[in-house]
């Protein structure tokens, strides 16, 4: 190697070392000003930062049963307490397993804390998704969501559509002795949400196209966030573009049809979700498209996961199944032949609500959410530094044995104790201004599904060892295979 080449190698090596050093220094610089003595003598909570840059992220995300807190939280809470510092998702972080701090965070959205999901999530969802949007954009989207949920609930055919889809889904099992329930639950929820949001039938070619892209989208949402052509993440970004294009075409067609309609026929326009959405002037076209995608995501994935968790827990709780059966047979006995379920029937499903709540508490569809501190925040005797990520962990509170007796056990009757479903100890749908606006619609779908399931089938797990795993998203790796038998 000649002198010039050697010099170039040396310069390159020094440059790389300097670059890495600058990354580490700049990344940890926010840690320095508040580690000790900040906030009038307050300190950040105890904890550890783990490896440079990567921190403790891999340990935090290590898969574990969703009805447990996992080894990472167990270890850190025992060593540092329910609130501790860490370094997660490439940033200094305060992790909260404390009910009071979690509630404080949720109730101070856009005041002291702000939604702050990792950038790769924005890459798939888009910056104007209601799940990641902040400030005025989020307020507009949430206001639209509440209006749309309200209009959907008041539609005469809404409940009938759900029940008809339930009957068709369960009816397809008659010739089967074994079904992959996760697949069936997703098929059911996708059929319902596409019909409600876009007015499409399950047999429509557009529905098949959206479903295909949506499955690609979901795989990328939970994949390694590396944009390299051919990776699940890259395919998901492209799938979202295709879904957005399809949805935009549907919206434009509806707008065109409305403009071409004669004034005398204006009152005969479709009174559906999409009609309400296109009439909202406060949302741009891109926001409306993103809103539809958010609705598909919430109505498809999270609702189907809740259904799967309920079927999983009930398979191991025959007493709860019998109580459900008694409740739904009583409701069914009061219906005339061919009469559909109503809102009054839904309100009578009291034990069903307890089952749903307990599955949400035990299964933890949403384990935690991402926030960041907008200023230095004093809480109790410690400080949360401005700019730090904050992770309120719902599952840790849901499974806290000091708050819930026999917390790791599925016991729907615990809800006989008049537990407040919106209290600090139970936050399955988040809280504050970011509480899920469509949670009631999801619970209706699940309740109606259970109404027919418990009256028509008995079931057991084909593989008793299978359990829901948190990645941190919930997954049954083998699809929750169940053996079914008609009653």
PDB file of N, CA, C and O in Angstrom, residues 202-232:
ATOM      1  N   UNK A 202     -68.645  -8.098   0.103  1.00  0.00           N
ATOM      2  CA  UNK A 202     -67.445  -8.956   0.130  1.00  0.00           C
ATOM      3  C   UNK A 202     -67.114  -9.561  -1.228  1.00  0.00           C
ATOM      4  O   UNK A 202     -65.966  -9.950  -1.458  1.00  0.00           O
ATOM      5  N   UNK A 203     -68.093  -9.635  -2.130  1.00  0.00           N
ATOM      6  CA  UNK A 203     -67.861 -10.227  -3.448  1.00  0.00           C
ATOM      7  C   UNK A 203     -67.399  -9.212  -4.493  1.00  0.00           C
ATOM      8  O   UNK A 203     -67.072  -9.589  -5.620  1.00  0.00           O
ATOM      9  N   UNK A 204     -67.386  -7.945  -4.130  1.00  0.00           N
ATOM     10  CA  UNK A 204     -66.975  -6.897  -5.069  1.00  0.00           C
ATOM     11  C   UNK A 204     -65.484  -7.043  -5.387  1.00  0.00           C
ATOM     12  O   UNK A 204     -64.667  -7.215  -4.478  1.00  0.00           O
ATOM     13  N   UNK A 205     -65.093  -6.996  -6.659  1.00  0.00           N
ATOM     14  CA  UNK A 205     -63.662  -7.088  -7.021  1.00  0.00           C
ATOM     15  C   UNK A 205     -62.802  -6.045  -6.330  1.00  0.00           C
ATOM     16  O   UNK A 205     -61.639  -6.310  -5.991  1.00  0.00           O
ATOM     17  N   UNK A 206     -63.366  -4.866  -6.084  1.00  0.00           N
ATOM     18  CA  UNK A 206     -62.612  -3.813  -5.392  1.00  0.00           C
ATOM     19  C   UNK A 206     -62.308  -4.243  -3.965  1.00  0.00           C
ATOM     20  O   UNK A 206     -61.219  -3.968  -3.431  1.00  0.00           O
ATOM     21  N   UNK A 207     -63.245  -4.944  -3.334  1.00  0.00           N
ATOM     22  CA  UNK A 207     -63.027  -5.437  -1.978  1.00  0.00           C
ATOM     23  C   UNK A 207     -61.848  -6.390  -1.933  1.00  0.00           C
ATOM     24  O   UNK A 207     -60.990  -6.310  -1.044  1.00  0.00           O
ATOM     25  N   UNK A 208     -61.792  -7.307  -2.899  1.00  0.00           N
ATOM     26  CA  UNK A 208     -60.684  -8.264  -2.959  1.00  0.00           C
ATOM     27  C   UNK A 208     -59.352  -7.539  -3.159  1.00  0.00           C
ATOM     28  O   UNK A 208     -58.334  -7.924  -2.560  1.00  0.00           O
ATOM     29  N   UNK A 209     -59.369  -6.493  -3.973  1.00  0.00           N
ATOM     30  CA  UNK A 209     -58.141  -5.750  -4.232  1.00  0.00           C
ATOM     31  C   UNK A 209     -57.671  -5.013  -2.977  1.00  0.00           C
ATOM     32  O   UNK A 209     -56.479  -5.021  -2.638  1.00  0.00           O
ATOM     33  N   UNK A 210     -58.620  -4.402  -2.276  1.00  0.00           N
ATOM     34  CA  UNK A 210     -58.280  -3.688  -1.047  1.00  0.00           C
ATOM     35  C   UNK A 210     -57.764  -4.664   0.010  1.00  0.00           C
ATOM     36  O   UNK A 210     -56.770  -4.398   0.697  1.00  0.00           O
ATOM     37  N   UNK A 211     -58.419  -5.818   0.140  1.00  0.00           N
ATOM     38  CA  UNK A 211     -58.000  -6.804   1.136  1.00  0.00           C
ATOM     39  C   UNK A 211     -56.580  -7.294   0.867  1.00  0.00           C
ATOM     40  O   UNK A 211     -55.756  -7.404   1.781  1.00  0.00           O
ATOM     41  N   UNK A 212     -56.283  -7.576  -0.405  1.00  0.00           N
ATOM     42  CA  UNK A 212     -54.946  -8.049  -0.760  1.00  0.00           C
ATOM     43  C   UNK A 212     -53.885  -7.023  -0.379  1.00  0.00           C
ATOM     44  O   UNK A 212     -52.850  -7.361   0.232  1.00  0.00           O
ATOM     45  N   UNK A 213     -54.139  -5.758  -0.712  1.00  0.00           N
ATOM     46  CA  UNK A 213     -53.189  -4.709  -0.366  1.00  0.00           C
ATOM     47  C   UNK A 213     -53.141  -4.477   1.144  1.00  0.00           C
ATOM     48  O   UNK A 213     -52.080  -4.183   1.705  1.00  0.00           O
ATOM     49  N   UNK A 214     -54.293  -4.624   1.779  1.00  0.00           N
ATOM     50  CA  UNK A 214     -54.345  -4.371   3.213  1.00  0.00           C
ATOM     51  C   UNK A 214     -53.552  -5.417   3.988  1.00  0.00           C
ATOM     52  O   UNK A 214     -52.894  -5.108   4.986  1.00  0.00           O
ATOM     53  N   UNK A 215     -53.591  -6.672   3.547  1.00  0.00           N
ATOM     54  CA  UNK A 215     -52.802  -7.722   4.195  1.00  0.00           C
ATOM     55  C   UNK A 215     -51.311  -7.436   4.052  1.00  0.00           C
ATOM     56  O   UNK A 215     -50.531  -7.640   4.988  1.00  0.00           O
ATOM     57  N   UNK A 216     -50.910  -6.939   2.881  1.00  0.00           N
ATOM     58  CA  UNK A 216     -49.515  -6.541   2.674  1.00  0.00           C
ATOM     59  C   UNK A 216     -49.161  -5.375   3.584  1.00  0.00           C
ATOM     60  O   UNK A 216     -48.080  -5.330   4.188  1.00  0.00           O
ATOM     61  N   UNK A 217     -50.075  -4.442   3.687  1.00  0.00           N
ATOM     62  CA  UNK A 217     -49.905  -3.273   4.558  1.00  0.00           C
ATOM     63  C   UNK A 217     -49.694  -3.702   6.014  1.00  0.00           C
ATOM     64  O   UNK A 217     -48.782  -3.235   6.698  1.00  0.00           O
ATOM     65  N   UNK A 218     -50.512  -4.636   6.502  1.00  0.00           N
ATOM     66  CA  UNK A 218     -50.429  -5.082   7.894  1.00  0.00           C
ATOM     67  C   UNK A 218     -49.115  -5.798   8.173  1.00  0.00           C
ATOM     68  O   UNK A 218     -48.517  -5.636   9.240  1.00  0.00           O
ATOM     69  N   UNK A 219     -48.647  -6.612   7.235  1.00  0.00           N
ATOM     70  CA  UNK A 219     -47.376  -7.322   7.434  1.00  0.00           C
ATOM     71  C   UNK A 219     -46.225  -6.334   7.568  1.00  0.00           C
ATOM     72  O   UNK A 219     -45.305  -6.534   8.357  1.00  0.00           O
ATOM     73  N   UNK A 220     -46.278  -5.256   6.789  1.00  0.00           N
ATOM     74  CA  UNK A 220     -45.219  -4.261   6.853  1.00  0.00           C
ATOM     75  C   UNK A 220     -45.272  -3.421   8.107  1.00  0.00           C
ATOM     76  O   UNK A 220     -44.249  -2.975   8.625  1.00  0.00           O
ATOM     77  N   UNK A 221     -46.485  -3.212   8.627  1.00  0.00           N
ATOM     78  CA  UNK A 221     -46.665  -2.388   9.819  1.00  0.00           C
ATOM     79  C   UNK A 221     -45.965  -2.997  11.022  1.00  0.00           C
ATOM     80  O   UNK A 221     -45.557  -2.292  11.942  1.00  0.00           O
ATOM     81  N   UNK A 222     -45.834  -4.323  11.020  1.00  0.00           N
ATOM     82  CA  UNK A 222     -45.233  -5.015  12.157  1.00  0.00           C
ATOM     83  C   UNK A 222     -43.886  -5.637  11.788  1.00  0.00           C
ATOM     84  O   UNK A 222     -43.430  -6.578  12.425  1.00  0.00           O
ATOM     85  N   UNK A 223     -43.258  -5.115  10.735  1.00  0.00           N
ATOM     86  CA  UNK A 223     -41.985  -5.665  10.269  1.00  0.00           C
ATOM     87  C   UNK A 223     -40.827  -4.747  10.629  1.00  0.00           C
ATOM     88  O   UNK A 223     -41.024  -3.636  11.142  1.00  0.00           O
ATOM     89  N   UNK A 224     -39.611  -5.199  10.347  1.00  0.00           N
ATOM     90  CA  UNK A 224     -38.423  -4.378  10.534  1.00  0.00           C
ATOM     91  C   UNK A 224     -38.523  -3.169   9.607  1.00  0.00           C
ATOM     92  O   UNK A 224     -38.642  -3.319   8.388  1.00  0.00           O
ATOM     93  N   UNK A 225     -38.474  -1.952  10.154  1.00  0.00           N
ATOM     94  CA  UNK A 225     -38.709  -0.746   9.346  1.00  0.00           C
ATOM     95  C   UNK A 225     -37.517  -0.330   8.502  1.00  0.00           C
ATOM     96  O   UNK A 225     -36.888   0.701   8.748  1.00  0.00           O
ATOM     97  N   UNK A 226     -37.201  -1.139   7.512  1.00  0.00           N
ATOM     98  CA  UNK A 226     -36.093  -0.838   6.608  1.00  0.00           C
ATOM     99  C   UNK A 226     -36.650  -0.726   5.186  1.00  0.00           C
ATOM    100  O   UNK A 226     -37.204  -1.701   4.663  1.00  0.00           O
ATOM    101  N   UNK A 227     -36.499   0.466   4.589  1.00  0.00           N
ATOM    102  CA  UNK A 227     -37.047   0.642   3.240  1.00  0.00           C
ATOM    103  C   UNK A 227     -36.021   0.199   2.205  1.00  0.00           C
ATOM    104  O   UNK A 227     -35.231   1.001   1.691  1.00  0.00           O
ATOM    105  N   UNK A 228     -36.051  -1.078   1.916  1.00  0.00           N
ATOM    106  CA  UNK A 228     -35.255  -1.672   0.846  1.00  0.00           C
ATOM    107  C   UNK A 228     -36.235  -2.398  -0.065  1.00  0.00           C
ATOM    108  O   UNK A 228     -37.064  -3.168   0.428  1.00  0.00           O
ATOM    109  N   UNK A 229     -36.213  -2.146  -1.371  1.00  0.00           N
ATOM    110  CA  UNK A 229     -37.171  -2.802  -2.276  1.00  0.00           C
ATOM    111  C   UNK A 229     -37.254  -4.306  -2.021  1.00  0.00           C
ATOM    112  O   UNK A 229     -36.237  -4.989  -1.917  1.00  0.00           O
ATOM    113  N   UNK A 230     -38.485  -4.776  -1.877  1.00  0.00           N
ATOM    114  CA  UNK A 230     -38.699  -6.196  -1.660  1.00  0.00           C
ATOM    115  C   UNK A 230     -38.941  -6.570  -0.214  1.00  0.00           C
ATOM    116  O   UNK A 230     -39.467  -7.649   0.069  1.00  0.00           O
ATOM    117  N   UNK A 231     -38.587  -5.684   0.731  1.00  0.00           N
ATOM    118  CA  UNK A 231     -38.822  -5.984   2.142  1.00  0.00           C
ATOM    119  C   UNK A 231     -40.305  -5.768   2.476  1.00  0.00           C
ATOM    120  O   UNK A 231     -41.009  -5.009   1.796  1.00  0.00           O
ATOM    121  N   UNK A 232     -40.815  -6.420   3.538  1.00  0.00           N
ATOM    122  CA  UNK A 232     -42.215  -6.221   3.929  1.00  0.00           C
ATOM    123  C   UNK A 232     -42.548  -4.754   4.175  1.00  0.00           C
ATOM    124  O   UNK A 232     -43.644  -4.298   3.836  1.00  0.00           O
TER     125      UNK A 232
END
